[in-house]
Amino acid sequence: MEYLLRDLRRTHYTGSVTEDVIDEEVTIMGWVHEIRDLGGIIFLLIRDIEGRIQVTAPSKKLPAEILEDIRALRKESVVAIKGKVQSSSKAPNGVEILPSEITVLNMADQPLPMDPTEKVKAEIDTRLNSRFLDLRKTGVSAIFKIRNQMFKSIREYFADNNIIEINTPKLVASATEGGTELFPITYFEREAFLGQSPQLYKQMMMSAGFDKVYEIGQIFRAEEHDTLRHLNEAISIDMEASFMDDTDVKNILNDMMVKLINDVNDNCSNELDILDYKLEVPQGKFQDIDYDEAVDLINARGIEMEYGEDLSREAEKVLGDAMDDFYFLSGWPTEIKPFYVMPCEDQSQKCHAFDLMYKNLELSSGATRIHQYDLLVEQMIAKDLSPESFESYLKAFKYGMPPHAGWGLGADRLNMVLTGVENIRECVLFPRDRHRLTP
RNA sequence: GCCUUGGUGGUGUAGGGGCUAUCAUGCGGGCCUGUCGAGCCCGCGACUCGGGUUCAAAUCCCGGCCAAGGCGCCA
């Protein structure tokens, strides 16, 4: 038995062991997915990031030591296998490897805390407790391959539109935009908090003249929610643009979503197949419904709702059923939106805020922001916030803040939409919720 | 935080006052030269915790802990 890599290196991933390399000697590295010992012949399935390949060991053609090594293997152990690629109509992909050297890089203990071959299903709690094993499953890793494409496309879109990537602090003093509970932490001898959103910082970047910015980063909310679509640590995709209003940034969001979904369809068809999910590409402009109309529609469908309220879960569901998959919900009451949202000129009880919905799931919230110092202070006072505690933010509005607008988009929720999974925890490697802080 | 349902081998389950506690997968051993959810044979391994009712509790009752789903909060 051998445990060190030494000068051993992989020559091929399983995906490139194809008919093109027949008769070549290859070295693959990965996990022992399955061992089928038929006595005179043993089949091994070796798995790596790209898939699986069959290693075939007929006893009469191979030295006894190799057969012994194979019989000593345990499932999910990590191995390096050197061997010759041969064509076989009986092998899963038409090719198999005849091993000449097997190196065990790490033997796995048994029994495993869950079954990574998906023969016996496991509950989400069991799966998350052994997430490293759960993630070895093709159906689980497919979600994260799509997630990777999602961020790649989004970054491409922003880069193509000259939107600058920024990073803002996640350790913040106290001033918050309200609305949510924060996680308190100890910052040397002071109290501080984990950031709920980059909102105030990305707005300050407008005053800094960066014109259009975006950030993809962690946000933290200390709410005791317990649903399939909330997390206490999430990834937010935030953008903010100067000299634009809500209509302009809605268009940006709309275009980005269409590009993104096309990209996922084009580049992740294999992963979508594994998940057995068909991703519909939205056509052109998303439907856009005014808040007032939405309230009427919800009431007309038998769910009671007052003007000025936020949507209940039931209301979201009937609205989602009535609309296209993607739609904007616009013209929200000023009362229930944050202080920095620009009220409408003609009727200040409504504001230039919108949500992007997918069926009954809120994906994004955005708005034209207030850029005038006096109005901003007025709105803060109206929401019982103290302008003194926002001093460092407000300062940016006194010396030349351009009109601007922006949005924040929940990356994990977007990942749900792209993969069709129903529990947001499925879209996060190591989710943080009300009850879970490990692994 | 509230409501509902649940907690049985490593995993997923059946059972629901008295059984040697079901099945699958897994694990250990044996047979087998074309498996591909391999097959066949033998074996291993479990009733969430604390009280209570009862001759007898995995099963009924009360409480705790934990989980799943729904709601609320929130995005």
Coordinates of C-alpha atoms (C1' of nucleotides) in Angstrom, one line a residue:
Chain A
M1 CA 0.0 0.0 0.0
E2 CA 1.2 3.4 -0.9
Y3 CA -0.2 6.7 0.4
L4 CA 2.0 9.5 -1.1
L5 CA 1.6 11.2 -4.5
R6 CA 5.4 11.4 -5.0
D7 CA 6.1 11.8 -8.8
L8 CA 2.7 10.4 -9.7
R9 CA 0.5 12.8 -11.7
R10 CA -2.8 12.5 -13.4
T11 CA -2.6 12.4 -17.2
H12 CA -6.3 12.3 -18.0
Y13 CA -9.6 13.2 -16.3
T14 CA -12.3 10.5 -16.7
G15 CA -14.0 12.7 -19.3
S16 CA -11.0 12.6 -21.7
V17 CA -10.6 8.8 -21.5
T18 CA -12.4 8.2 -24.8
E19 CA -11.9 6.3 -28.0
D20 CA -9.3 9.0 -29.0
V21 CA -6.8 7.5 -26.5
I22 CA -7.3 3.8 -27.1
D23 CA -4.0 1.8 -26.6
E24 CA -2.5 4.8 -24.7
E25 CA -1.2 4.5 -21.2
V26 CA -3.1 6.9 -18.9
T27 CA -3.1 7.7 -15.2
I28 CA -6.4 8.7 -13.6
M29 CA -7.1 9.8 -10.1
G30 CA -10.3 9.8 -8.2
W31 CA -12.7 8.0 -5.8
V32 CA -13.7 4.3 -5.9
H33 CA -17.3 4.7 -6.7
E34 CA -18.2 1.0 -7.1
I35 CA -16.5 -2.4 -6.9
R36 CA -18.1 -5.3 -8.7
D37 CA -16.1 -8.5 -8.0
L38 CA -17.3 -11.3 -10.2
G39 CA -14.5 -13.7 -9.1
G40 CA -12.5 -14.0 -12.3
I41 CA -13.0 -10.4 -13.3
I42 CA -13.3 -7.3 -11.2
F43 CA -14.9 -4.0 -12.3
L44 CA -14.1 -0.8 -10.6
L45 CA -15.8 2.5 -11.3
I46 CA -13.5 5.4 -10.6
R47 CA -15.1 8.9 -10.2
D48 CA -13.6 12.3 -10.6
I49 CA -15.0 15.8 -11.2
E50 CA -15.9 15.0 -14.8
G51 CA -17.6 11.7 -14.3
R52 CA -16.8 8.0 -14.1
I53 CA -14.6 5.5 -15.9
Q54 CA -14.6 1.7 -15.7
V55 CA -11.4 -0.1 -14.7
T56 CA -11.5 -3.8 -15.7
A57 CA -9.3 -6.3 -14.0
P58 CA -9.5 -9.9 -15.5
S59 CA -7.6 -12.2 -13.2
K60 CA -5.9 -14.2 -16.0
K61 CA -4.4 -11.2 -17.7
L62 CA -3.1 -9.3 -14.7
P63 CA -0.5 -10.1 -12.0
A64 CA -1.9 -11.4 -8.7
E65 CA -0.7 -8.4 -6.7
I66 CA -3.0 -6.0 -8.7
L67 CA -6.0 -8.3 -7.9
E68 CA -5.0 -8.3 -4.3
D69 CA -4.8 -4.6 -4.2
I70 CA -8.2 -4.2 -5.7
R71 CA -9.8 -6.7 -3.3
A72 CA -8.3 -4.7 -0.4
L73 CA -10.0 -1.4 -1.6
R74 CA -13.0 0.1 0.1
K75 CA -15.6 2.3 -1.5
E76 CA -14.9 6.0 -1.6
S77 CA -11.2 5.5 -1.2
V78 CA -8.9 7.8 -3.2
V79 CA -6.7 6.0 -5.8
A80 CA -4.4 6.6 -8.7
I81 CA -4.6 4.1 -11.4
K82 CA -2.2 3.7 -14.3
G83 CA -3.3 1.5 -17.2
K84 CA -3.9 1.0 -20.8
V85 CA -7.1 2.2 -22.4
Q86 CA -8.9 -0.4 -24.4
S87 CA -12.0 -0.4 -26.5
S88 CA -14.9 -2.5 -25.3
S89 CA -18.5 -2.6 -26.5
K90 CA -19.4 -4.0 -23.1
A91 CA -17.9 -1.0 -21.1
P92 CA -20.2 1.8 -20.1
N93 CA -18.7 4.4 -22.5
G94 CA -17.2 2.0 -25.0
V95 CA -13.8 2.3 -23.3
E96 CA -12.2 0.9 -20.2
I97 CA -8.9 0.8 -18.5
L98 CA -6.8 -2.3 -18.0
P99 CA -4.8 -1.4 -14.9
S100 CA -1.0 -1.9 -14.5
E101 CA -0.5 -0.1 -11.3
I102 CA -2.9 0.9 -8.5
T103 CA -1.8 3.3 -5.8
V104 CA -4.1 3.9 -2.8
L105 CA -3.7 7.6 -1.8
N106 CA -6.2 7.4 1.0
M107 CA -8.3 4.5 2.2
A108 CA -11.9 5.4 3.3
D109 CA -13.4 4.1 6.5
Q110 CA -16.5 2.0 6.5
P111 CA -19.4 2.2 7.0
L112 CA -19.9 5.6 5.3
P113 CA -22.2 8.1 7.0
M114 CA -24.4 8.1 4.0
D115 CA -24.6 6.6 0.5
P116 CA -22.9 8.7 -2.2
T117 CA -24.1 6.4 -5.0
E118 CA -27.7 7.5 -4.5
K119 CA -29.1 4.0 -4.2
V120 CA -30.5 4.8 -0.8
K121 CA -31.8 8.3 -0.3
A122 CA -30.9 10.4 2.7
E123 CA -32.7 13.3 4.4
I124 CA -31.4 16.8 4.0
D125 CA -30.3 16.9 7.6
T126 CA -28.2 13.7 7.2
R127 CA -26.9 15.0 3.9
L128 CA -25.8 18.4 5.3
N129 CA -24.1 16.7 8.3
S130 CA -21.9 14.9 5.8
R131 CA -21.9 17.5 3.1
F132 CA -18.5 16.6 1.7
L133 CA -19.9 13.1 0.9
D134 CA -23.2 14.5 -0.3
L135 CA -21.4 16.8 -2.7
R136 CA -19.8 13.8 -4.4
K137 CA -23.2 12.9 -5.8
T138 CA -23.6 13.9 -9.5
G139 CA -27.0 15.4 -8.8
V140 CA -25.6 17.6 -6.1
S141 CA -22.5 18.7 -7.8
A142 CA -24.5 19.6 -10.9
I143 CA -26.2 22.4 -8.8
F144 CA -22.8 23.9 -8.1
K145 CA -21.6 23.6 -11.7
I146 CA -24.6 25.6 -12.8
R147 CA -23.9 28.0 -10.0
N148 CA -20.4 28.5 -11.4
Q149 CA -21.8 29.2 -14.8
M150 CA -24.3 31.6 -13.2
F151 CA -21.5 33.7 -11.6
K152 CA -19.4 33.5 -14.8
S153 CA -22.2 34.9 -16.9
I154 CA -23.1 37.6 -14.5
R155 CA -19.4 38.8 -14.3
E156 CA -19.2 38.7 -18.1
Y157 CA -22.4 40.7 -18.4
F158 CA -21.1 43.3 -16.0
A159 CA -17.7 43.5 -17.6
D160 CA -19.2 43.9 -21.0
N161 CA -21.2 46.8 -19.7
N162 CA -18.3 48.5 -18.0
I163 CA -19.7 47.9 -14.6
I164 CA -16.8 47.9 -12.0
E165 CA -16.5 45.1 -9.5
I166 CA -16.1 46.4 -5.9
N167 CA -15.7 44.9 -2.4
T168 CA -17.3 46.7 0.5
P169 CA -16.8 45.9 4.3
K170 CA -18.8 43.2 5.9
L171 CA -17.8 44.4 9.4
V172 CA -19.9 47.4 10.1
A173 CA -20.3 49.9 12.9
S174 CA -24.0 50.3 13.8
A175 CA -25.9 52.4 11.4
T176 CA -28.2 50.0 9.5
E177 CA -30.8 50.6 6.9
G178 CA -33.4 49.0 9.2
G179 CA -35.8 46.3 8.4
T180 CA -33.7 43.4 9.6
E181 CA -31.9 42.1 12.7
L182 CA -28.2 42.1 12.6
F183 CA -25.6 39.7 14.1
P184 CA -23.6 41.6 16.8
I185 CA -19.9 40.8 17.1
T186 CA -17.0 42.0 19.2
Y187 CA -14.7 44.4 17.3
F188 CA -11.8 44.8 19.6
E189 CA -13.3 46.8 22.5
R190 CA -16.4 47.8 20.6
E191 CA -19.6 46.3 19.4
A192 CA -20.0 45.9 15.7
F193 CA -22.2 43.9 13.3
L194 CA -22.1 41.7 10.3
G195 CA -23.3 43.6 7.2
Q196 CA -26.9 43.0 6.1
S197 CA -26.3 44.5 2.6
P198 CA -23.7 46.6 0.7
Q199 CA -26.5 49.2 0.0
L200 CA -25.0 52.2 1.8
Y201 CA -21.5 51.5 0.5
K202 CA -22.4 51.0 -3.1
Q203 CA -24.3 54.3 -3.0
M204 CA -21.3 56.1 -1.6
M205 CA -19.4 54.7 -4.6
M206 CA -21.8 56.8 -6.8
S207 CA -20.6 59.9 -5.0
A208 CA -17.0 58.6 -5.6
G209 CA -17.7 58.8 -9.3
F210 CA -17.3 55.1 -10.1
D211 CA -20.5 55.5 -12.3
K212 CA -21.6 51.8 -12.3
V213 CA -20.5 49.2 -9.8
Y214 CA -21.4 45.7 -8.7
E215 CA -20.5 43.5 -5.8
I216 CA -21.0 39.8 -5.3
G217 CA -20.7 39.1 -1.6
Q218 CA -21.9 37.7 1.6
I219 CA -24.8 39.3 3.5
F220 CA -25.9 38.3 7.0
R221 CA -29.4 38.5 8.5
A222 CA -30.2 37.5 12.1
E223 CA -33.8 36.7 11.4
E224 CA -35.3 33.6 13.0
H225 CA -36.8 32.4 9.8
D226 CA -37.3 28.8 9.0
T227 CA -38.4 28.3 5.4
L228 CA -37.1 26.7 2.2
R229 CA -36.1 30.1 0.8
H230 CA -34.3 32.0 3.6
L231 CA -30.7 31.7 4.9
N232 CA -28.9 33.6 7.7
E233 CA -25.8 33.9 5.4
A234 CA -26.5 34.5 1.8
I235 CA -24.8 35.8 -1.3
S236 CA -26.1 39.0 -2.8
I237 CA -25.4 40.3 -6.3
D238 CA -25.7 44.1 -6.0
M239 CA -25.4 46.7 -8.6
E240 CA -25.7 50.5 -8.6
A241 CA -25.5 52.9 -11.5
S242 CA -25.3 56.7 -11.7
F243 CA -27.4 58.9 -14.0
M244 CA -30.0 56.1 -14.2
D245 CA -33.4 55.5 -12.7
D246 CA -35.5 52.5 -11.8
T247 CA -36.5 51.9 -15.4
D248 CA -32.9 51.8 -16.6
V249 CA -31.7 49.4 -13.9
K250 CA -34.7 47.1 -14.5
N251 CA -33.6 46.9 -18.1
I252 CA -30.1 45.9 -17.0
L253 CA -31.5 43.3 -14.7
N254 CA -33.8 42.0 -17.4
D255 CA -31.0 41.7 -20.1
M256 CA -28.7 40.1 -17.6
M257 CA -31.2 37.4 -16.7
V258 CA -31.9 36.6 -20.4
K259 CA -28.2 36.3 -21.1
L260 CA -27.6 34.2 -18.0
I261 CA -30.4 31.7 -18.7
N262 CA -29.2 31.3 -22.3
D263 CA -25.7 30.7 -21.1
V264 CA -26.8 28.1 -18.6
N265 CA -28.8 26.3 -21.3
D266 CA -25.9 26.4 -23.7
N267 CA -23.2 25.4 -21.3
C268 CA -24.9 23.2 -18.7
S269 CA -27.2 21.0 -20.7
N270 CA -25.5 18.0 -19.1
E271 CA -26.1 19.3 -15.6
L272 CA -29.7 20.2 -16.4
D273 CA -30.3 16.7 -17.7
I274 CA -28.8 15.2 -14.5
L275 CA -31.3 17.4 -12.6
D276 CA -34.0 16.5 -15.0
Y277 CA -34.9 20.2 -15.3
K278 CA -35.9 22.2 -18.3
L279 CA -35.0 25.9 -18.1
E280 CA -37.3 28.1 -20.0
V281 CA -35.7 31.2 -21.6
P282 CA -37.8 34.3 -21.0
Q283 CA -38.6 36.2 -24.1
G284 CA -37.6 39.9 -24.3
K285 CA -39.1 42.2 -21.7
F286 CA -40.5 40.8 -18.5
Q287 CA -44.1 41.5 -17.5
D288 CA -44.4 44.5 -15.2
I289 CA -47.3 44.9 -12.8
D290 CA -48.0 47.9 -10.6
Y291 CA -48.4 47.3 -6.9
D292 CA -52.0 48.7 -6.9
E293 CA -53.0 46.4 -9.8
A294 CA -51.4 43.4 -8.0
V295 CA -53.4 44.2 -4.8
D296 CA -56.6 44.2 -6.9
L297 CA -55.7 41.0 -8.6
I298 CA -54.9 39.3 -5.3
N299 CA -58.2 40.4 -3.8
A300 CA -60.1 39.4 -6.9
R301 CA -58.6 35.9 -6.4
G302 CA -60.0 35.6 -2.9
I303 CA -57.0 36.5 -0.8
E304 CA -57.7 39.5 1.3
M305 CA -55.0 42.2 1.2
E306 CA -55.0 45.9 2.1
Y307 CA -53.2 48.6 0.1
G308 CA -50.0 49.5 1.8
E309 CA -49.2 46.0 3.1
D310 CA -46.4 43.7 2.0
L311 CA -47.5 40.5 0.3
S312 CA -48.3 37.5 2.5
R313 CA -47.1 34.1 1.4
E314 CA -50.6 33.3 0.1
A315 CA -50.7 36.6 -1.8
E316 CA -47.3 35.9 -3.4
K317 CA -48.6 32.5 -4.5
V318 CA -51.8 33.7 -6.2
L319 CA -49.9 36.5 -7.9
G320 CA -47.2 34.1 -9.1
D321 CA -49.9 31.8 -10.6
A322 CA -51.5 34.8 -12.5
M323 CA -48.3 36.1 -14.0
D324 CA -45.5 35.0 -16.4
D325 CA -42.6 33.1 -14.7
F326 CA -40.5 36.3 -14.5
Y327 CA -42.2 39.6 -13.7
F328 CA -41.5 42.9 -12.1
L329 CA -43.7 44.2 -9.3
S330 CA -43.4 48.0 -9.3
G331 CA -44.7 51.1 -7.7
W332 CA -44.5 50.0 -4.1
P333 CA -45.8 52.0 -1.1
T334 CA -43.1 54.3 0.3
E335 CA -44.1 53.2 3.8
I336 CA -42.9 49.6 3.4
K337 CA -39.7 50.3 1.5
P338 CA -36.4 51.5 3.0
F339 CA -35.6 55.2 3.6
Y340 CA -33.3 55.6 0.6
V341 CA -36.0 54.8 -2.0
M342 CA -37.1 57.8 -4.1
P343 CA -40.8 58.6 -3.6
C344 CA -42.9 59.4 -6.7
E345 CA -43.0 63.1 -7.6
D346 CA -46.8 63.2 -8.1
Q347 CA -47.8 60.9 -5.2
S348 CA -45.3 60.5 -2.5
Q349 CA -47.1 57.6 -0.8
K350 CA -45.8 55.5 -3.8
C351 CA -42.1 55.1 -4.7
H352 CA -39.8 54.1 -7.5
A353 CA -39.1 50.7 -6.1
F354 CA -39.6 47.3 -7.8
D355 CA -39.1 43.6 -7.1
L356 CA -38.2 41.0 -9.6
M357 CA -40.2 37.9 -9.0
Y358 CA -40.0 34.3 -10.3
K359 CA -43.4 32.8 -9.8
N360 CA -43.9 33.3 -6.1
L361 CA -40.3 33.8 -5.2
E362 CA -38.8 37.3 -4.7
L363 CA -35.4 37.3 -6.5
S364 CA -34.4 40.9 -6.5
S365 CA -35.4 44.4 -5.1
G366 CA -34.3 47.6 -6.6
A367 CA -35.2 51.3 -6.9
T368 CA -34.3 54.8 -7.9
R369 CA -32.4 56.1 -4.8
I370 CA -32.8 59.5 -3.2
H371 CA -29.7 61.6 -4.1
Q372 CA -30.7 64.8 -2.3
Y373 CA -29.3 65.2 1.2
D374 CA -32.3 67.1 2.6
L375 CA -34.9 64.6 1.3
L376 CA -32.8 61.7 2.5
V377 CA -32.6 63.1 6.1
E378 CA -36.4 63.8 5.9
Q379 CA -37.1 60.2 5.0
M380 CA -34.8 58.9 7.7
I381 CA -36.7 60.9 10.3
A382 CA -40.0 59.7 8.9
K383 CA -38.8 56.1 9.5
D384 CA -37.6 56.8 13.0
L385 CA -33.9 56.5 12.1
S386 CA -31.4 58.9 13.5
P387 CA -29.4 60.9 10.9
E388 CA -26.5 61.2 13.4
S389 CA -25.8 57.5 13.2
F390 CA -25.6 57.7 9.4
E391 CA -23.2 60.6 9.4
S392 CA -20.5 58.9 7.3
Y393 CA -23.1 57.8 4.8
L394 CA -24.9 61.1 4.6
K395 CA -21.7 63.0 4.1
A396 CA -21.4 61.5 0.7
F397 CA -24.6 63.2 -0.3
K398 CA -23.5 66.7 0.6
Y399 CA -20.7 67.2 -1.9
G400 CA -22.0 66.0 -5.3
M401 CA -24.1 62.8 -5.3
P402 CA -25.4 62.0 -8.8
P403 CA -28.9 60.7 -9.3
H404 CA -28.7 56.9 -9.2
A405 CA -30.5 53.6 -9.0
G406 CA -29.7 50.0 -8.4
W407 CA -30.8 46.6 -7.2
G408 CA -29.8 43.6 -5.1
L409 CA -30.3 40.1 -6.4
G410 CA -30.3 36.9 -4.2
A411 CA -27.7 34.6 -5.8
D412 CA -28.9 31.5 -3.9
R413 CA -32.5 32.1 -4.8
L414 CA -31.4 32.6 -8.4
N415 CA -29.5 29.3 -8.2
M416 CA -32.8 27.7 -7.2
V417 CA -34.5 29.1 -10.2
L418 CA -31.7 27.8 -12.5
T419 CA -31.8 24.3 -11.1
G420 CA -35.4 23.8 -10.1
V421 CA -34.5 22.8 -6.6
E422 CA -37.0 23.7 -3.9
N423 CA -34.8 24.0 -0.8
I424 CA -32.3 27.0 -0.8
R425 CA -30.0 24.9 1.3
E426 CA -29.4 22.7 -1.7
C427 CA -27.8 25.7 -3.5
V428 CA -25.3 26.5 -0.7
L429 CA -22.2 24.3 0.0
F430 CA -22.4 24.8 3.8
P431 CA -25.7 26.6 4.6
R432 CA -26.3 28.7 7.6
D433 CA -29.8 28.7 8.9
R434 CA -31.6 29.2 12.2
H435 CA -30.4 25.9 13.6
R436 CA -27.2 25.1 11.7
L437 CA -23.8 26.5 12.2
T438 CA -21.8 23.4 11.2
P439 CA -20.2 22.1 9.2
Chain B
rG1 C1' -41.6 32.2 17.7
rC2 C1' -46.3 29.5 16.3
rC3 C1' -48.9 25.1 14.0
rU4 C1' -48.7 20.1 12.0
rU5 C1' -46.2 15.6 11.5
rG6 C1' -42.4 12.6 12.9
rG7 C1' -37.7 10.3 15.6
rU8 C1' -36.7 2.1 14.7
rG9 C1' -29.3 -1.0 12.5
rG10 C1' -24.3 3.4 9.1
rU11 C1' -28.4 5.1 5.4
rG12 C1' -33.6 4.8 3.9
rU13 C1' -37.9 2.2 5.9
rA14 C1' -42.2 -1.7 7.8
rG15 C1' -44.6 -2.6 12.3
rG16 C1' -47.9 0.4 16.2
rG17 C1' -49.5 -3.0 24.0
rG18 C1' -46.8 -9.5 24.6
rC19 C1' -42.9 -11.1 17.8
rU20 C1' -36.5 -14.1 17.8
rA21 C1' -38.7 -6.3 15.5
rU22 C1' -39.8 -6.2 8.5
rC23 C1' -37.5 -4.9 4.0
rA24 C1' -33.8 -2.6 1.0
rU25 C1' -29.0 -0.7 0.9
rG26 C1' -24.4 -1.1 3.6
rC27 C1' -20.6 -3.8 6.2
rG28 C1' -17.9 -8.9 7.0
rG29 C1' -17.3 -13.8 4.8
rG30 C1' -18.1 -17.4 0.6
rC31 C1' -19.3 -18.7 -4.8
rC32 C1' -19.0 -16.7 -9.7
rU33 C1' -14.7 -14.1 -16.3
rG34 C1' -18.5 -8.9 -18.8
rU35 C1' -20.7 -6.4 -14.5
rC36 C1' -23.2 -1.6 -15.5
rG37 C1' -28.8 -0.4 -9.2
rA38 C1' -24.6 -7.3 -11.0
rG39 C1' -26.5 -12.0 -9.0
rC40 C1' -26.7 -16.1 -5.3
rC41 C1' -25.6 -18.1 -0.1
rC42 C1' -24.1 -17.1 5.2
rG43 C1' -23.4 -13.6 8.9
rC44 C1' -23.4 -8.4 11.5
rG45 C1' -26.0 -4.2 12.9
rA46 C1' -31.6 -0.5 15.5
rC47 C1' -36.7 0.9 18.7
rU48 C1' -34.4 9.7 20.6
rC49 C1' -34.1 10.8 26.1
rG50 C1' -36.7 11.3 31.0
rG51 C1' -41.0 10.3 33.7
rG52 C1' -45.9 7.8 33.9
rU53 C1' -50.0 4.0 32.9
rU54 C1' -49.9 -1.5 32.6
rC55 C1' -48.8 -8.2 34.7
rA56 C1' -46.3 -6.4 30.1
rA57 C1' -44.3 -0.3 26.4
rA58 C1' -40.6 0.4 20.4
rU59 C1' -46.1 0.8 20.5
rC60 C1' -50.5 4.4 25.0
rC61 C1' -50.0 9.3 28.1
rC62 C1' -46.9 13.7 29.8
rG63 C1' -42.4 16.5 29.3
rG64 C1' -37.5 17.4 27.0
rC65 C1' -34.3 17.3 22.9
rC66 C1' -33.9 16.8 17.6
rA67 C1' -35.8 16.9 12.6
rA68 C1' -39.1 17.7 8.3
rG69 C1' -43.1 20.6 6.2
rG70 C1' -46.3 25.0 6.7
rC71 C1' -46.8 30.0 8.6
rG72 C1' -44.7 34.4 10.8
rC73 C1' -40.5 37.5 10.7
rC74 C1' -37.5 38.8 6.5
rA75 C1' -35.0 39.5 1.2

